[in-house]
Coordinates of C-alpha atoms in Angstrom, one line a residue:
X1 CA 90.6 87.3 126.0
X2 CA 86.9 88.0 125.7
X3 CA 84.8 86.4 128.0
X4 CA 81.0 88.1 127.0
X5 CA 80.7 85.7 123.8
X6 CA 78.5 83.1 124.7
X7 CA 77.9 79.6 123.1
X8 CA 74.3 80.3 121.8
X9 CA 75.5 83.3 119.9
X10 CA 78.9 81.8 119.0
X11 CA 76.9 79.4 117.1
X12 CA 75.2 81.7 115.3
X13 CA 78.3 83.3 114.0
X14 CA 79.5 80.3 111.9
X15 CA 76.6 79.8 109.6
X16 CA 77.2 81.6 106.2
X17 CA 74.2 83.7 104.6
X18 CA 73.9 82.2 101.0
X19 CA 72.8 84.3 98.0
X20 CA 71.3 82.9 95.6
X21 CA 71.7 83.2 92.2
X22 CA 69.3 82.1 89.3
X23 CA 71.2 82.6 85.9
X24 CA 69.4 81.3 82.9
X25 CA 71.9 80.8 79.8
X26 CA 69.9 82.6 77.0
X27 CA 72.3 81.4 74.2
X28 CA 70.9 79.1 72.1
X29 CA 73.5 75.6 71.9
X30 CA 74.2 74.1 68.2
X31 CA 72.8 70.5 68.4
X32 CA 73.6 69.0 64.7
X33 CA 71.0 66.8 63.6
X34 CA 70.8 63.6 65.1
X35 CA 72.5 63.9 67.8
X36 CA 71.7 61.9 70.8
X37 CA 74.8 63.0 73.4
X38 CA 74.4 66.9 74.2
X39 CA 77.7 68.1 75.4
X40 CA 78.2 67.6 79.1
X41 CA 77.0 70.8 82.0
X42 CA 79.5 72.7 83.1
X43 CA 80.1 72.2 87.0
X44 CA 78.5 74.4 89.0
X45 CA 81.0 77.0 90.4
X46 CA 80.1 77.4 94.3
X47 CA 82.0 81.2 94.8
X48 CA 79.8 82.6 91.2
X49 CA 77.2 84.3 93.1
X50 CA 79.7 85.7 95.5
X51 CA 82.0 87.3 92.9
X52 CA 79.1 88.6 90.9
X53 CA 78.1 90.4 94.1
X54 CA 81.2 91.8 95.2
X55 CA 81.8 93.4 91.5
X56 CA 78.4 94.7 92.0
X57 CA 79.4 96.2 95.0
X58 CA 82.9 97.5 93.6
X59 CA 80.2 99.3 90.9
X60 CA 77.5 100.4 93.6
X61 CA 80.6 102.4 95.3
X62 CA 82.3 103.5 92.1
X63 CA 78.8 105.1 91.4
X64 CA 77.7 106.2 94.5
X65 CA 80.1 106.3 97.7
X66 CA 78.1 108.8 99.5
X67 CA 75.1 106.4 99.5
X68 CA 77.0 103.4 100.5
X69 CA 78.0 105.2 103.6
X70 CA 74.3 106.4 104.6
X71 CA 73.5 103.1 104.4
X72 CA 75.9 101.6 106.0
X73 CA 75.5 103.7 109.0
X74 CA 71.9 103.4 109.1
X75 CA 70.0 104.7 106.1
X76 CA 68.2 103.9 102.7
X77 CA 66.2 100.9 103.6
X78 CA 64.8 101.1 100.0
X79 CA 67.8 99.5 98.6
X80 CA 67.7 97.0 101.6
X81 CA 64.3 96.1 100.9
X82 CA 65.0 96.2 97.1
X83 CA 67.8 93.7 97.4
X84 CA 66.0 91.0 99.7
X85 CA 63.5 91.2 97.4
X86 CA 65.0 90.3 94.4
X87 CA 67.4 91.8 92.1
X88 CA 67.1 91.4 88.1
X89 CA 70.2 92.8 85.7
X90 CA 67.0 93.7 83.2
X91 CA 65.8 96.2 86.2
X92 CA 66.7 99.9 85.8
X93 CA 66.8 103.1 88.2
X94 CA 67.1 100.6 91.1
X95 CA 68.2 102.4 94.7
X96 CA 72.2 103.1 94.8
X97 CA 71.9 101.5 90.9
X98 CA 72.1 97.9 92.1
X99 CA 70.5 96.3 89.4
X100 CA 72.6 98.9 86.5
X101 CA 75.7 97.2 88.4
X102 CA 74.7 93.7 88.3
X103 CA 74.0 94.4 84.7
X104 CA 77.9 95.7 84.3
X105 CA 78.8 92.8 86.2
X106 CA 77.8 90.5 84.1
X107 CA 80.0 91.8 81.5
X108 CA 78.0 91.5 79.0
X109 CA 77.2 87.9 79.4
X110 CA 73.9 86.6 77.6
X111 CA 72.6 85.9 80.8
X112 CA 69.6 86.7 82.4
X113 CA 70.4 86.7 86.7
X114 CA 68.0 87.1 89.4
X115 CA 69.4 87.5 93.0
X116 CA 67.8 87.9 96.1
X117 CA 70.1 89.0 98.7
X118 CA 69.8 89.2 102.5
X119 CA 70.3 93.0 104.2
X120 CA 73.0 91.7 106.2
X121 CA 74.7 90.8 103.3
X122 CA 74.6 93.6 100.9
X123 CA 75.9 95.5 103.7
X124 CA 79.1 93.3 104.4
X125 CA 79.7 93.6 100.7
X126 CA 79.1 97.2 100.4
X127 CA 81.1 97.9 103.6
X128 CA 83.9 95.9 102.0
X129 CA 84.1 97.5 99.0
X130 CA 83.7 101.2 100.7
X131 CA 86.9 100.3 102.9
X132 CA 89.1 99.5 100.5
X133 CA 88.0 102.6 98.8
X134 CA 89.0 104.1 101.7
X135 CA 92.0 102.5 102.3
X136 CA 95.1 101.6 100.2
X137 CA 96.5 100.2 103.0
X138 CA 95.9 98.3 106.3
X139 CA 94.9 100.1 108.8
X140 CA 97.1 101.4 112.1
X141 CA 95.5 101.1 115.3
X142 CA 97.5 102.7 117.9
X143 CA 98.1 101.9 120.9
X144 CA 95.6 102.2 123.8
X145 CA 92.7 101.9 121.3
X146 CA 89.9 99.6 123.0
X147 CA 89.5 96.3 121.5
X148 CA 85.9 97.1 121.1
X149 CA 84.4 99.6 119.5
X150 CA 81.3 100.9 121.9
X151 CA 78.0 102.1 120.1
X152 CA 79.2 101.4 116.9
X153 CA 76.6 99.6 114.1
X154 CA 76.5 95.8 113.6
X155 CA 76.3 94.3 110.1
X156 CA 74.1 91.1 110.9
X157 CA 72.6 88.8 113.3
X158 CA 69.1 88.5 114.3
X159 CA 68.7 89.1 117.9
X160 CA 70.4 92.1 120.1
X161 CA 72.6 89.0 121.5
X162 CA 73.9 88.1 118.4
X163 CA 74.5 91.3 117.1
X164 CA 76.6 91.9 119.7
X165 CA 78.4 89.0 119.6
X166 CA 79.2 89.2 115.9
X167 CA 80.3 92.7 116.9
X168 CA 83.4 91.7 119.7
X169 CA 84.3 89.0 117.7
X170 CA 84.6 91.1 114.6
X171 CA 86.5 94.2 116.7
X172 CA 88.6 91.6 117.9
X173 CA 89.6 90.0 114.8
X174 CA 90.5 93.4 113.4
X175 CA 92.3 94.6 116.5
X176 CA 94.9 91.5 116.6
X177 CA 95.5 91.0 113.1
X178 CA 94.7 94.3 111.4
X179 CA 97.4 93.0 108.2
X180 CA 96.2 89.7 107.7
X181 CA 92.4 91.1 108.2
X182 CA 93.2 93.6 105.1
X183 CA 94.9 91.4 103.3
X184 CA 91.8 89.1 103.2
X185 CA 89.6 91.7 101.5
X186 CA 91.8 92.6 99.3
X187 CA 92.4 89.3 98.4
X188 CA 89.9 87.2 95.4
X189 CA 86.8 85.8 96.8
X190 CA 87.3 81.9 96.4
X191 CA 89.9 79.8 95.5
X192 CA 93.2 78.7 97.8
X193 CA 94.1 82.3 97.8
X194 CA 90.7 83.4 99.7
X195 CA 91.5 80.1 101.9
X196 CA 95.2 80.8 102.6
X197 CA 94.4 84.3 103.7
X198 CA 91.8 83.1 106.0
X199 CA 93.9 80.6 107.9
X200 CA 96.5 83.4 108.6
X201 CA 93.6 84.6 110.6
X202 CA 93.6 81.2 112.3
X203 CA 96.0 82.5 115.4
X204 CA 93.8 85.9 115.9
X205 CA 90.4 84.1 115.8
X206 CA 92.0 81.5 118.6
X207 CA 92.5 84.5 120.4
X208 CA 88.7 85.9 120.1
X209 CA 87.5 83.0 121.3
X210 CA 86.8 82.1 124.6
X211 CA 88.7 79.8 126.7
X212 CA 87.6 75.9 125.5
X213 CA 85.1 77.1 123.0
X214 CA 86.3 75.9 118.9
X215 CA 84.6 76.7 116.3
X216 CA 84.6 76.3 112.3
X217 CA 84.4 78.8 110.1
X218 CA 84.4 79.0 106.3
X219 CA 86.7 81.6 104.5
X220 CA 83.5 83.6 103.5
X221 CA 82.2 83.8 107.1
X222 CA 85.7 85.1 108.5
X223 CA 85.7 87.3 105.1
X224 CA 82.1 88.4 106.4
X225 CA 83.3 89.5 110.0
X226 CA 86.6 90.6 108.5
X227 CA 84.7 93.5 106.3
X228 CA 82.5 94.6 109.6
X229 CA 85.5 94.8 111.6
X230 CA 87.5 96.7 109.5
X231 CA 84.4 98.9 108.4
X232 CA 83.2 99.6 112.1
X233 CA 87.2 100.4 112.9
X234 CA 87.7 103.1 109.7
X235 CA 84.3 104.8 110.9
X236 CA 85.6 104.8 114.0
X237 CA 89.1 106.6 113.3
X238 CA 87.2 108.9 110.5
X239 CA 85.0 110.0 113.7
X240 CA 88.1 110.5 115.8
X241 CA 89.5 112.8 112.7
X242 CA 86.5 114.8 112.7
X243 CA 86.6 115.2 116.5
X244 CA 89.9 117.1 116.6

């Protein structure tokens, strides 16, 4: 049972970085003369900008791996600066070809999309995508493995407190439920698939939690912890491979 999480920082955890996306329908609609009743707006779909960015991060580390994983572990603040400054699927020879990918994305759509996406969470995406690419399956941890990783890099929160907070509760997810924690990612984003998969991480998140503390999370925050978990824990054995 951890007992370092505190409150302060556990309430930090829960709130979900939004991306927003600005899509403006270039098609033009056929209105025949006359009429008075345009045809009804389609509902806004709340996961859209969500799966638009993890396809542009399945393209990001199709293109570039090597990149990904210098950034992830510390480097190319171009791209990070690039993407919280606003990405545009007309922009070309953007870092680690962000904006090329949110072109392909869009699969051809006649869409124009602007997106302006916090560091934090280009790198959860990006470290999601780079461990499945990694991995084909979940990962073993074997037995006498700390719980927590020491030293290792944070994706997110904006205080050394938090940072580390998001960091146990993330190593501890991982190390309890390593199956259900791959399943997630490999599951869709949205839906009651993406749901389902998250509450089978219900029993392992009880566990991270300190006695008498609840919390609620949404399936794209435990999604968000899941893919720095499982990032931090694949760097981790890679750098126990390359020790022996």
């Amino acid at each position: 049972m951890i007992r370092s999480l505190s409150l302060a920082a556990l309430a930090a955890l829960v709130v979900s970085t939004a991306i927003p996306a600005e899509a403006q329908n270039t098609q033009n609609s056929y209105r025949p003369t006359g009429t008075r009743i345009i045809s009804q707006q389609e509902e806004a779909d709340p996961d859209y900008s969500r799966r638009l960015l993890k396809e542009t991060a399945a393209c990001v580390n199709r293109y570039d791996s090597s990149g990904v994983v210098g950034l992830l572990r510390g480097g190319n603040q171009a791209a990070l600066d690039y993407a919280a400054g606003g990405i545009r699927n007309e922009d070309r020879n953007s870092p680690l070809k962000i904006s090329e990918c949110l072109h392909e994305a869009l699969n051809g759509a006649q869409l124009v999309v602007h997106m302006r996406i916090p560091p934090a969470a280009l790198r959860t995406v990006l470290a999601e995508q780079a461990y499945l690419n990694r991995h084909t399956a979940p990962l073993t941890i074997a037995p006498g493995s700390p719980q927590v990783l020491e030293g290792r890099i944070v994706i997110g929160g904006d205080t050394a407190e938090e940072s580390q907070a998001r960091g146990i509760f993330a190593d501890c997810l991982v190390f309890n439920a390593p199956v259900e924690a791959d399943r997630l990612l490999r599951g869709p984003v949205g839906g009651g698939t993406e749901l389902d998969n998250a509450r089978a991480l219900m029993p392992a998140i009880s566990q991270c939690l300190n006695d008498g503390q609840a919390a609620n999370f949404s399936p794209n925050a435990i999604r968000d912890f899941v893919a720095d978990g499982l990032w931090a824990r694949s760097e981790a054995l890679a750098g126990a491979s390359a020790a022996q």
